[in-house]
Amino acid sequence: MIRPVRYLALVFLTAAFVAPAFAQQPADTAAVPATAGDTALWSLIGRSARAKTTELHPTTPPENARVVTQYRDALSDIEGGRYGDALLTLQAVLQRAPQNPLYHADLAYAMLRADRYDDAGNAYTRAFQLLQTNAWFLVGIAAVRAAQHQWAEAAGTIQLAAQTDSNVVAGPVASYASGWFEQAGDGSGALTWARLAIQRTPDDAASWLRIAKYLRSRNDTTPEGPAAVMRYRAMRPDDRLGIALYADLLFNAGKADSALTLMATAAQDSAYREFAAQMYLQAGRDLFQRRDTEGAIRVLTLGQPYATPGQRPAFNNIIGRAQLLQLSAVMTALEENRGCAAARSADSLATRTEQNLRDGVSFDSVRTRSMLENI
């Protein structure tokens, strides 16, 4: 479940560090499919659907002995992981008892475990037609659609299941549902279900992460977002994404030095280098705007190794502008002391300044070209 969350969190982290003057952002790519076919979820659905059906639909009159024996054999095959054998037996059972939703549901579960998704969806649908008060059949349909990467259908179906019976929001169901909404592009739905998930399973790290990143994307200023970041980091202290999120939290709290140190740790994973570069770029820009040229150059130089080719012109541009301010001070000093050493220092700085501005001209071509003309 973590992979799609991780990708989207990276996108939000990038956006967090881009000021208007740095509006260029990494291009979006296709989201990584969620692991909706988790066998633990499927097993929960199979057990719960069976238990709820037995509660709601006691067989009256009892099935004949042949059906009961075959059904027990099918359950034994399911428990033993012999899903192909279970399918054949359940199909035989349904020949004799086609109106029993229990058998359709177990057939659907066996088909789901055998990766026969279309057939599983049809069997769960038939079970629901026969017993529409059992919302676990809808959860089964949602899981099938997620396994087929039909995320919007999965999200809509799990929503209908919860409206039919709120008790289905149990175990990992809410966490998976949050992932399905996320994959469907419904951030509000993902956030709603993530909140439900942590109420039922407080140690669900994936849901804490979703809460943290979606609130961050909304520029939410309530304590809920930072609390979610802290909770996720406490649960995954060595996770690079948790470190990056915490660095973002510190950066926005004005603790840039601590944030940059943590982001450098996160950037040991190449997946976070671009976002580390974005934070260093923003920090360097802030220092430059305060006319701390030494600090700006130091921070930007530290961040340059993390920069992508698309980010490098911005680094060079701001470094060049900071050096241009330094060059102005050096030239003023040179007027007072025309020694050879001072002249060589000015020439060297002018060369570096010009090179950085030329390398960064694509970032802000109009103003940068004007600066180059005056060097």
Short mmCIF file of C-alpha atoms in Angstrom, two decimals:
data_model
loop_
_atom_site.label_atom_id
_atom_site.label_comp_id
_atom_site.label_asym_id
_atom_site.label_seq_id
_atom_site.Cartn_x
_atom_site.Cartn_y
_atom_site.Cartn_z
CA MET A 1 0.00 0.00 0.00
CA ILE A 2 2.86 2.36 0.54
CA ARG A 3 4.04 2.77 -3.02
CA PRO A 4 1.29 5.04 -4.42
CA VAL A 5 1.29 7.01 -1.22
CA ARG A 6 5.02 7.49 -1.47
CA TYR A 7 4.85 8.76 -5.03
CA LEU A 8 2.12 11.30 -4.37
CA ALA A 9 3.81 12.50 -1.21
CA LEU A 10 6.90 13.27 -3.27
CA VAL A 11 4.82 15.36 -5.65
CA PHE A 12 3.38 17.36 -2.75
CA LEU A 13 6.82 17.81 -1.21
CA THR A 14 8.11 19.26 -4.47
CA ALA A 15 5.23 21.71 -4.64
CA ALA A 16 5.85 22.75 -1.04
CA PHE A 17 9.30 24.13 -1.86
CA VAL A 18 8.44 26.01 -5.04
CA ALA A 19 7.96 29.74 -4.55
CA PRO A 20 6.42 31.86 -7.34
CA ALA A 21 9.86 32.72 -8.66
CA PHE A 22 10.60 28.99 -8.84
CA ALA A 23 7.37 27.86 -10.46
CA GLN A 24 9.00 25.12 -12.52
CA GLN A 25 7.95 21.71 -11.14
CA PRO A 26 8.85 18.15 -12.07
CA ALA A 27 6.54 16.61 -14.64
CA ASP A 28 3.86 14.31 -13.29
CA THR A 29 3.99 10.62 -14.16
CA ALA A 30 1.55 7.74 -13.88
CA ALA A 31 0.82 6.66 -10.33
CA VAL A 32 2.21 3.34 -9.19
CA PRO A 33 -0.64 0.78 -8.92
CA ALA A 34 -1.68 -0.06 -5.38
CA THR A 35 -1.32 -3.64 -4.16
CA ALA A 36 -5.08 -4.10 -4.01
CA GLY A 37 -4.74 -7.86 -4.34
CA ASP A 38 -3.45 -8.27 -0.83
CA THR A 39 -4.36 -11.75 0.32
CA ALA A 40 -4.99 -10.64 3.89
CA LEU A 41 -7.78 -8.34 2.69
CA TRP A 42 -9.23 -11.03 0.47
CA SER A 43 -9.19 -13.54 3.31
CA LEU A 44 -11.00 -11.06 5.55
CA ILE A 45 -13.64 -10.54 2.87
CA GLY A 46 -14.08 -14.28 2.39
CA ARG A 47 -14.48 -15.00 6.11
CA SER A 48 -16.70 -11.98 6.80
CA ALA A 49 -18.98 -12.56 3.82
CA ARG A 50 -19.44 -16.18 4.89
CA ALA A 51 -20.16 -15.28 8.51
CA LYS A 52 -22.60 -12.50 7.63
CA THR A 53 -24.44 -14.70 5.14
CA THR A 54 -24.83 -17.44 7.71
CA GLU A 55 -26.24 -14.87 10.13
CA LEU A 56 -28.65 -13.30 7.66
CA HIS A 57 -29.59 -16.32 5.58
CA PRO A 58 -29.88 -19.55 7.58
CA THR A 59 -30.79 -22.27 5.10
CA THR A 60 -34.46 -23.23 5.41
CA PRO A 61 -35.12 -26.04 4.72
CA PRO A 62 -31.63 -27.51 5.23
CA GLU A 63 -29.69 -28.49 2.10
CA ASN A 64 -29.60 -32.16 1.28
CA ALA A 65 -26.74 -34.25 2.61
CA ARG A 66 -24.96 -34.39 -0.76
CA VAL A 67 -24.79 -30.59 -1.00
CA VAL A 68 -23.60 -30.23 2.60
CA THR A 69 -20.84 -32.78 2.06
CA GLN A 70 -19.66 -31.15 -1.17
CA TYR A 71 -19.72 -27.71 0.41
CA ARG A 72 -17.58 -28.89 3.32
CA ASP A 73 -15.12 -30.38 0.84
CA ALA A 74 -14.99 -27.03 -0.98
CA LEU A 75 -14.27 -25.17 2.27
CA SER A 76 -11.51 -27.65 3.04
CA ASP A 77 -9.99 -26.98 -0.38
CA ILE A 78 -10.21 -23.22 0.19
CA GLU A 79 -8.52 -23.49 3.56
CA GLY A 80 -5.80 -25.60 1.98
CA GLY A 81 -5.26 -23.15 -0.85
CA ARG A 82 -6.56 -25.58 -3.48
CA TYR A 83 -8.67 -22.99 -5.22
CA GLY A 84 -9.01 -24.84 -8.51
CA ASP A 85 -10.49 -27.86 -6.74
CA ALA A 86 -12.75 -25.59 -4.67
CA LEU A 87 -14.07 -23.95 -7.86
CA LEU A 88 -15.10 -27.27 -9.37
CA THR A 89 -16.79 -28.43 -6.17
CA LEU A 90 -18.65 -25.15 -5.62
CA GLN A 91 -19.88 -25.14 -9.19
CA ALA A 92 -21.30 -28.61 -8.59
CA VAL A 93 -22.90 -27.39 -5.35
CA LEU A 94 -24.54 -24.48 -7.18
CA GLN A 95 -26.05 -26.86 -9.70
CA ARG A 96 -28.11 -28.27 -6.81
CA ALA A 97 -28.62 -25.02 -4.82
CA PRO A 98 -28.44 -22.06 -7.24
CA GLN A 99 -30.32 -19.65 -4.97
CA ASN A 100 -28.00 -19.86 -1.97
CA PRO A 101 -25.93 -16.64 -1.72
CA LEU A 102 -23.41 -18.35 0.57
CA TYR A 103 -22.23 -20.65 -2.19
CA HIS A 104 -21.99 -17.83 -4.72
CA ALA A 105 -19.90 -15.81 -2.26
CA ASP A 106 -17.49 -18.67 -1.60
CA LEU A 107 -17.25 -19.33 -5.32
CA ALA A 108 -16.42 -15.63 -5.80
CA TYR A 109 -13.72 -15.82 -3.14
CA ALA A 110 -12.14 -18.91 -4.72
CA MET A 111 -12.18 -17.19 -8.11
CA LEU A 112 -10.60 -14.08 -6.62
CA ARG A 113 -7.79 -16.14 -5.12
CA ALA A 114 -7.35 -17.88 -8.47
CA ASP A 115 -6.99 -14.44 -10.16
CA ARG A 116 -10.18 -14.94 -12.19
CA TYR A 117 -11.31 -11.40 -11.54
CA ASP A 118 -14.17 -11.04 -14.01
CA ASP A 119 -15.73 -14.30 -12.83
CA ALA A 120 -15.21 -13.30 -9.20
CA GLY A 121 -16.96 -10.00 -9.79
CA ASN A 122 -19.89 -11.74 -11.43
CA ALA A 123 -20.20 -14.24 -8.57
CA TYR A 124 -20.12 -11.52 -5.89
CA THR A 125 -22.72 -9.59 -7.87
CA ARG A 126 -24.97 -12.64 -8.00
CA ALA A 127 -24.55 -13.17 -4.25
CA PHE A 128 -25.54 -9.55 -3.60
CA GLN A 129 -28.60 -9.88 -5.84
CA LEU A 130 -29.72 -12.79 -3.68
CA LEU A 131 -28.95 -11.12 -0.33
CA GLN A 132 -28.72 -7.34 -0.59
CA THR A 133 -28.36 -6.79 3.14
CA ASN A 134 -24.89 -8.35 3.13
CA ALA A 135 -22.55 -5.45 2.36
CA TRP A 136 -19.51 -7.75 2.40
CA PHE A 137 -20.48 -8.86 -1.09
CA LEU A 138 -20.03 -5.24 -2.17
CA VAL A 139 -16.64 -5.14 -0.45
CA GLY A 140 -15.76 -8.20 -2.50
CA ILE A 141 -16.81 -6.46 -5.72
CA ALA A 142 -14.71 -3.42 -4.72
CA ALA A 143 -11.67 -5.62 -4.12
CA VAL A 144 -12.14 -7.25 -7.53
CA ARG A 145 -12.30 -3.87 -9.25
CA ALA A 146 -9.18 -2.73 -7.41
CA ALA A 147 -7.37 -5.89 -8.46
CA GLN A 148 -8.30 -4.94 -12.04
CA HIS A 149 -7.01 -1.38 -11.38
CA GLN A 150 -10.50 0.02 -11.94
CA TRP A 151 -9.97 2.48 -9.12
CA ALA A 152 -13.05 4.68 -9.53
CA GLU A 153 -15.33 1.64 -9.57
CA ALA A 154 -13.56 0.23 -6.51
CA ALA A 155 -13.94 3.53 -4.65
CA GLY A 156 -17.59 3.94 -5.55
CA THR A 157 -18.43 0.38 -4.59
CA ILE A 158 -16.72 0.50 -1.20
CA GLN A 159 -18.59 3.75 -0.50
CA LEU A 160 -21.87 1.98 -1.28
CA ALA A 161 -20.86 -0.92 0.96
CA ALA A 162 -20.24 1.42 3.90
CA GLN A 163 -23.60 3.11 3.33
CA THR A 164 -25.28 -0.30 3.32
CA ASP A 165 -23.59 -1.46 6.53
CA SER A 166 -21.02 0.67 8.37
CA ASN A 167 -19.69 -2.45 10.10
CA VAL A 168 -17.78 -3.41 6.96
CA VAL A 169 -15.30 -0.63 7.75
CA ALA A 170 -13.19 -3.07 9.71
CA GLY A 171 -9.60 -4.24 9.88
CA PRO A 172 -7.63 -3.12 6.82
CA VAL A 173 -10.71 -2.28 4.74
CA ALA A 174 -10.61 1.47 5.43
CA SER A 175 -6.90 1.66 4.67
CA TYR A 176 -7.34 -0.13 1.35
CA ALA A 177 -10.36 2.02 0.53
CA SER A 178 -8.27 5.13 1.14
CA GLY A 179 -5.75 3.82 -1.36
CA TRP A 180 -8.46 3.16 -3.94
CA PHE A 181 -9.80 6.70 -3.61
CA GLU A 182 -6.25 7.99 -3.92
CA GLN A 183 -5.65 6.02 -7.10
CA ALA A 184 -8.98 7.30 -8.45
CA GLY A 185 -7.72 10.87 -7.95
CA ASP A 186 -10.16 11.67 -5.16
CA GLY A 187 -8.04 13.26 -2.45
CA SER A 188 -10.97 14.17 -0.24
CA GLY A 189 -12.21 10.60 -0.30
CA ALA A 190 -8.74 9.28 0.42
CA LEU A 191 -8.44 11.62 3.41
CA THR A 192 -11.88 10.66 4.75
CA TRP A 193 -11.13 6.95 4.59
CA ALA A 194 -7.63 7.42 6.03
CA ARG A 195 -9.19 9.11 9.05
CA LEU A 196 -11.56 6.17 9.43
CA ALA A 197 -8.63 3.79 9.13
CA ILE A 198 -6.63 5.28 11.99
CA GLN A 199 -9.71 5.26 14.23
CA ARG A 200 -9.95 1.52 13.79
CA THR A 201 -6.26 0.69 13.33
CA PRO A 202 -4.10 3.36 15.01
CA ASP A 203 -0.88 1.71 13.86
CA ASP A 204 -1.77 2.04 10.15
CA ALA A 205 1.26 3.97 8.92
CA ALA A 206 -0.02 4.31 5.35
CA SER A 207 -3.13 6.14 6.52
CA TRP A 208 -1.18 8.51 8.78
CA LEU A 209 0.95 9.30 5.75
CA ARG A 210 -2.08 10.05 3.58
CA ILE A 211 -3.48 12.38 6.20
CA ALA A 212 -0.16 14.19 6.45
CA LYS A 213 0.32 14.73 2.74
CA TYR A 214 -3.25 15.61 1.80
CA LEU A 215 -3.53 18.20 4.56
CA ARG A 216 -0.16 19.58 3.45
CA SER A 217 -1.42 19.83 -0.13
CA ARG A 218 -4.37 21.90 1.10
CA ASN A 219 -2.09 24.25 3.04
CA ASP A 220 -4.03 23.19 6.11
CA THR A 221 -2.87 25.08 9.20
CA THR A 222 -4.52 22.91 11.85
CA PRO A 223 -2.42 20.70 14.15
CA GLU A 224 -3.74 17.53 12.47
CA GLY A 225 -1.21 17.52 9.63
CA PRO A 226 1.94 18.01 11.75
CA ALA A 227 0.60 15.45 14.23
CA ALA A 228 0.21 12.94 11.40
CA VAL A 229 3.76 13.62 10.23
CA MET A 230 5.08 13.08 13.75
CA ARG A 231 3.06 9.89 14.16
CA TYR A 232 4.30 8.48 10.86
CA ARG A 233 7.90 9.37 11.67
CA ALA A 234 7.58 7.73 15.10
CA MET A 235 6.31 4.56 13.43
CA ARG A 236 8.90 4.60 10.63
CA PRO A 237 11.90 6.49 12.08
CA ASP A 238 14.33 5.25 9.44
CA ASP A 239 11.99 5.68 6.51
CA ARG A 240 13.37 8.23 4.09
CA LEU A 241 9.90 9.53 3.25
CA GLY A 242 9.16 10.10 6.93
CA ILE A 243 12.43 11.98 7.25
CA ALA A 244 11.59 14.12 4.21
CA LEU A 245 8.14 14.94 5.55
CA TYR A 246 9.57 15.91 8.91
CA ALA A 247 12.18 18.05 7.17
CA ASP A 248 9.36 19.79 5.31
CA LEU A 249 7.60 20.39 8.62
CA LEU A 250 10.73 21.92 10.15
CA PHE A 251 11.41 24.03 7.07
CA ASN A 252 7.95 25.55 7.15
CA ALA A 253 8.39 26.21 10.87
CA GLY A 254 11.44 28.36 10.06
CA LYS A 255 14.02 25.78 11.20
CA ALA A 256 15.88 25.69 7.91
CA ASP A 257 19.23 24.41 9.21
CA SER A 258 17.69 21.37 10.90
CA ALA A 259 15.45 20.78 7.90
CA LEU A 260 18.35 20.81 5.45
CA THR A 261 20.33 18.39 7.60
CA LEU A 262 17.43 15.95 7.64
CA MET A 263 16.74 16.38 3.94
CA ALA A 264 20.36 15.51 3.18
CA THR A 265 19.75 12.25 5.04
CA ALA A 266 16.57 11.60 3.05
CA ALA A 267 18.48 12.32 -0.17
CA GLN A 268 20.67 9.29 0.45
CA ASP A 269 17.78 7.58 -1.29
CA SER A 270 17.92 8.77 -4.90
CA ALA A 271 14.12 9.03 -4.98
CA TYR A 272 14.34 12.12 -2.73
CA ARG A 273 17.28 13.93 -4.31
CA GLU A 274 15.13 16.16 -6.49
CA PHE A 275 13.06 17.23 -3.50
CA ALA A 276 16.13 17.81 -1.39
CA ALA A 277 17.42 20.05 -4.16
CA GLN A 278 14.15 21.97 -4.15
CA MET A 279 14.44 22.64 -0.43
CA TYR A 280 18.07 23.76 -0.71
CA LEU A 281 17.07 25.99 -3.61
CA GLN A 282 14.31 27.64 -1.59
CA ALA A 283 16.60 28.07 1.43
CA GLY A 284 19.32 29.59 -0.74
CA ARG A 285 16.85 31.96 -2.33
CA ASP A 286 15.60 33.08 1.09
CA LEU A 287 19.16 33.81 2.20
CA PHE A 288 19.88 35.69 -1.01
CA GLN A 289 16.80 37.86 -0.56
CA ARG A 290 18.12 38.76 2.90
CA ARG A 291 21.44 39.73 1.21
CA ASP A 292 23.29 36.94 3.01
CA THR A 293 25.38 36.14 -0.04
CA GLU A 294 27.86 33.89 1.74
CA GLY A 295 25.05 31.87 3.30
CA ALA A 296 23.15 31.64 0.03
CA ILE A 297 26.19 30.42 -1.90
CA ARG A 298 27.04 27.90 0.84
CA VAL A 299 23.53 26.41 0.93
CA LEU A 300 23.13 26.36 -2.83
CA THR A 301 26.53 24.75 -3.31
CA LEU A 302 25.55 22.01 -0.85
CA GLY A 303 22.30 21.44 -2.72
CA GLN A 304 23.74 21.41 -6.24
CA PRO A 305 24.74 17.70 -6.19
CA TYR A 306 21.07 16.78 -5.69
CA ALA A 307 19.79 18.93 -8.54
CA THR A 308 18.31 17.50 -11.72
CA PRO A 309 19.32 18.97 -15.08
CA GLY A 310 16.12 20.99 -15.00
CA GLN A 311 16.93 22.44 -11.57
CA ARG A 312 20.59 23.31 -12.21
CA PRO A 313 19.98 26.59 -14.08
CA ALA A 314 18.10 27.94 -11.04
CA PHE A 315 20.99 27.02 -8.73
CA ASN A 316 23.55 28.61 -11.05
CA ASN A 317 21.41 31.69 -11.51
CA ILE A 318 21.01 32.46 -7.81
CA ILE A 319 24.65 31.65 -7.09
CA GLY A 320 25.63 33.98 -9.94
CA ARG A 321 23.46 36.79 -8.58
CA ALA A 322 24.92 36.37 -5.10
CA GLN A 323 28.43 36.47 -6.58
CA LEU A 324 27.49 39.59 -8.53
CA LEU A 325 26.69 41.34 -5.24
CA GLN A 326 30.00 40.14 -3.85
CA LEU A 327 31.77 41.36 -7.00
CA SER A 328 30.28 44.80 -6.52
CA ALA A 329 31.75 44.94 -3.02
CA VAL A 330 35.13 43.68 -4.28
CA MET A 331 35.21 46.31 -7.02
CA THR A 332 34.47 49.03 -4.47
CA ALA A 333 37.36 47.77 -2.35
CA LEU A 334 39.58 47.62 -5.43
CA GLU A 335 39.06 51.32 -5.99
CA GLU A 336 40.67 51.88 -2.61
CA ASN A 337 43.42 49.27 -3.01
CA ARG A 338 44.67 48.64 -6.52
CA GLY A 339 47.11 45.90 -5.55
CA CYS A 340 47.71 42.93 -7.85
CA ALA A 341 46.23 40.43 -5.40
CA ALA A 342 42.99 42.39 -5.15
CA ALA A 343 42.79 42.67 -8.92
CA ARG A 344 43.35 38.94 -9.39
CA SER A 345 40.65 38.22 -6.79
CA ALA A 346 38.22 40.49 -8.63
CA ASP A 347 39.03 38.88 -11.99
CA SER A 348 38.54 35.39 -10.59
CA LEU A 349 35.23 36.27 -8.98
CA ALA A 350 34.06 38.00 -12.17
CA THR A 351 34.85 34.88 -14.20
CA ARG A 352 32.93 32.60 -11.80
CA THR A 353 30.03 35.04 -11.68
CA GLU A 354 29.78 35.25 -15.45
CA GLN A 355 29.94 31.46 -15.82
CA ASN A 356 27.19 30.84 -13.27
CA LEU A 357 24.94 33.48 -14.81
CA ARG A 358 25.47 32.02 -18.29
CA ASP A 359 24.70 28.52 -16.98
CA GLY A 360 21.58 29.89 -15.32
CA VAL A 361 20.37 32.19 -18.07
CA SER A 362 17.50 29.86 -19.01
CA PHE A 363 16.01 30.33 -15.54
CA ASP A 364 15.40 34.07 -15.97
CA SER A 365 16.73 35.10 -19.35
CA VAL A 366 15.70 38.77 -19.51
CA ARG A 367 17.19 39.95 -16.22
CA THR A 368 20.17 37.61 -16.43
CA ARG A 369 21.17 38.81 -19.89
CA SER A 370 21.05 42.38 -18.57
CA MET A 371 23.35 41.40 -15.70
CA LEU A 372 25.79 39.72 -18.08
CA GLU A 373 26.03 42.88 -20.16
CA ASN A 374 27.27 44.80 -17.10
CA ILE A 375 29.99 42.40 -16.00
#
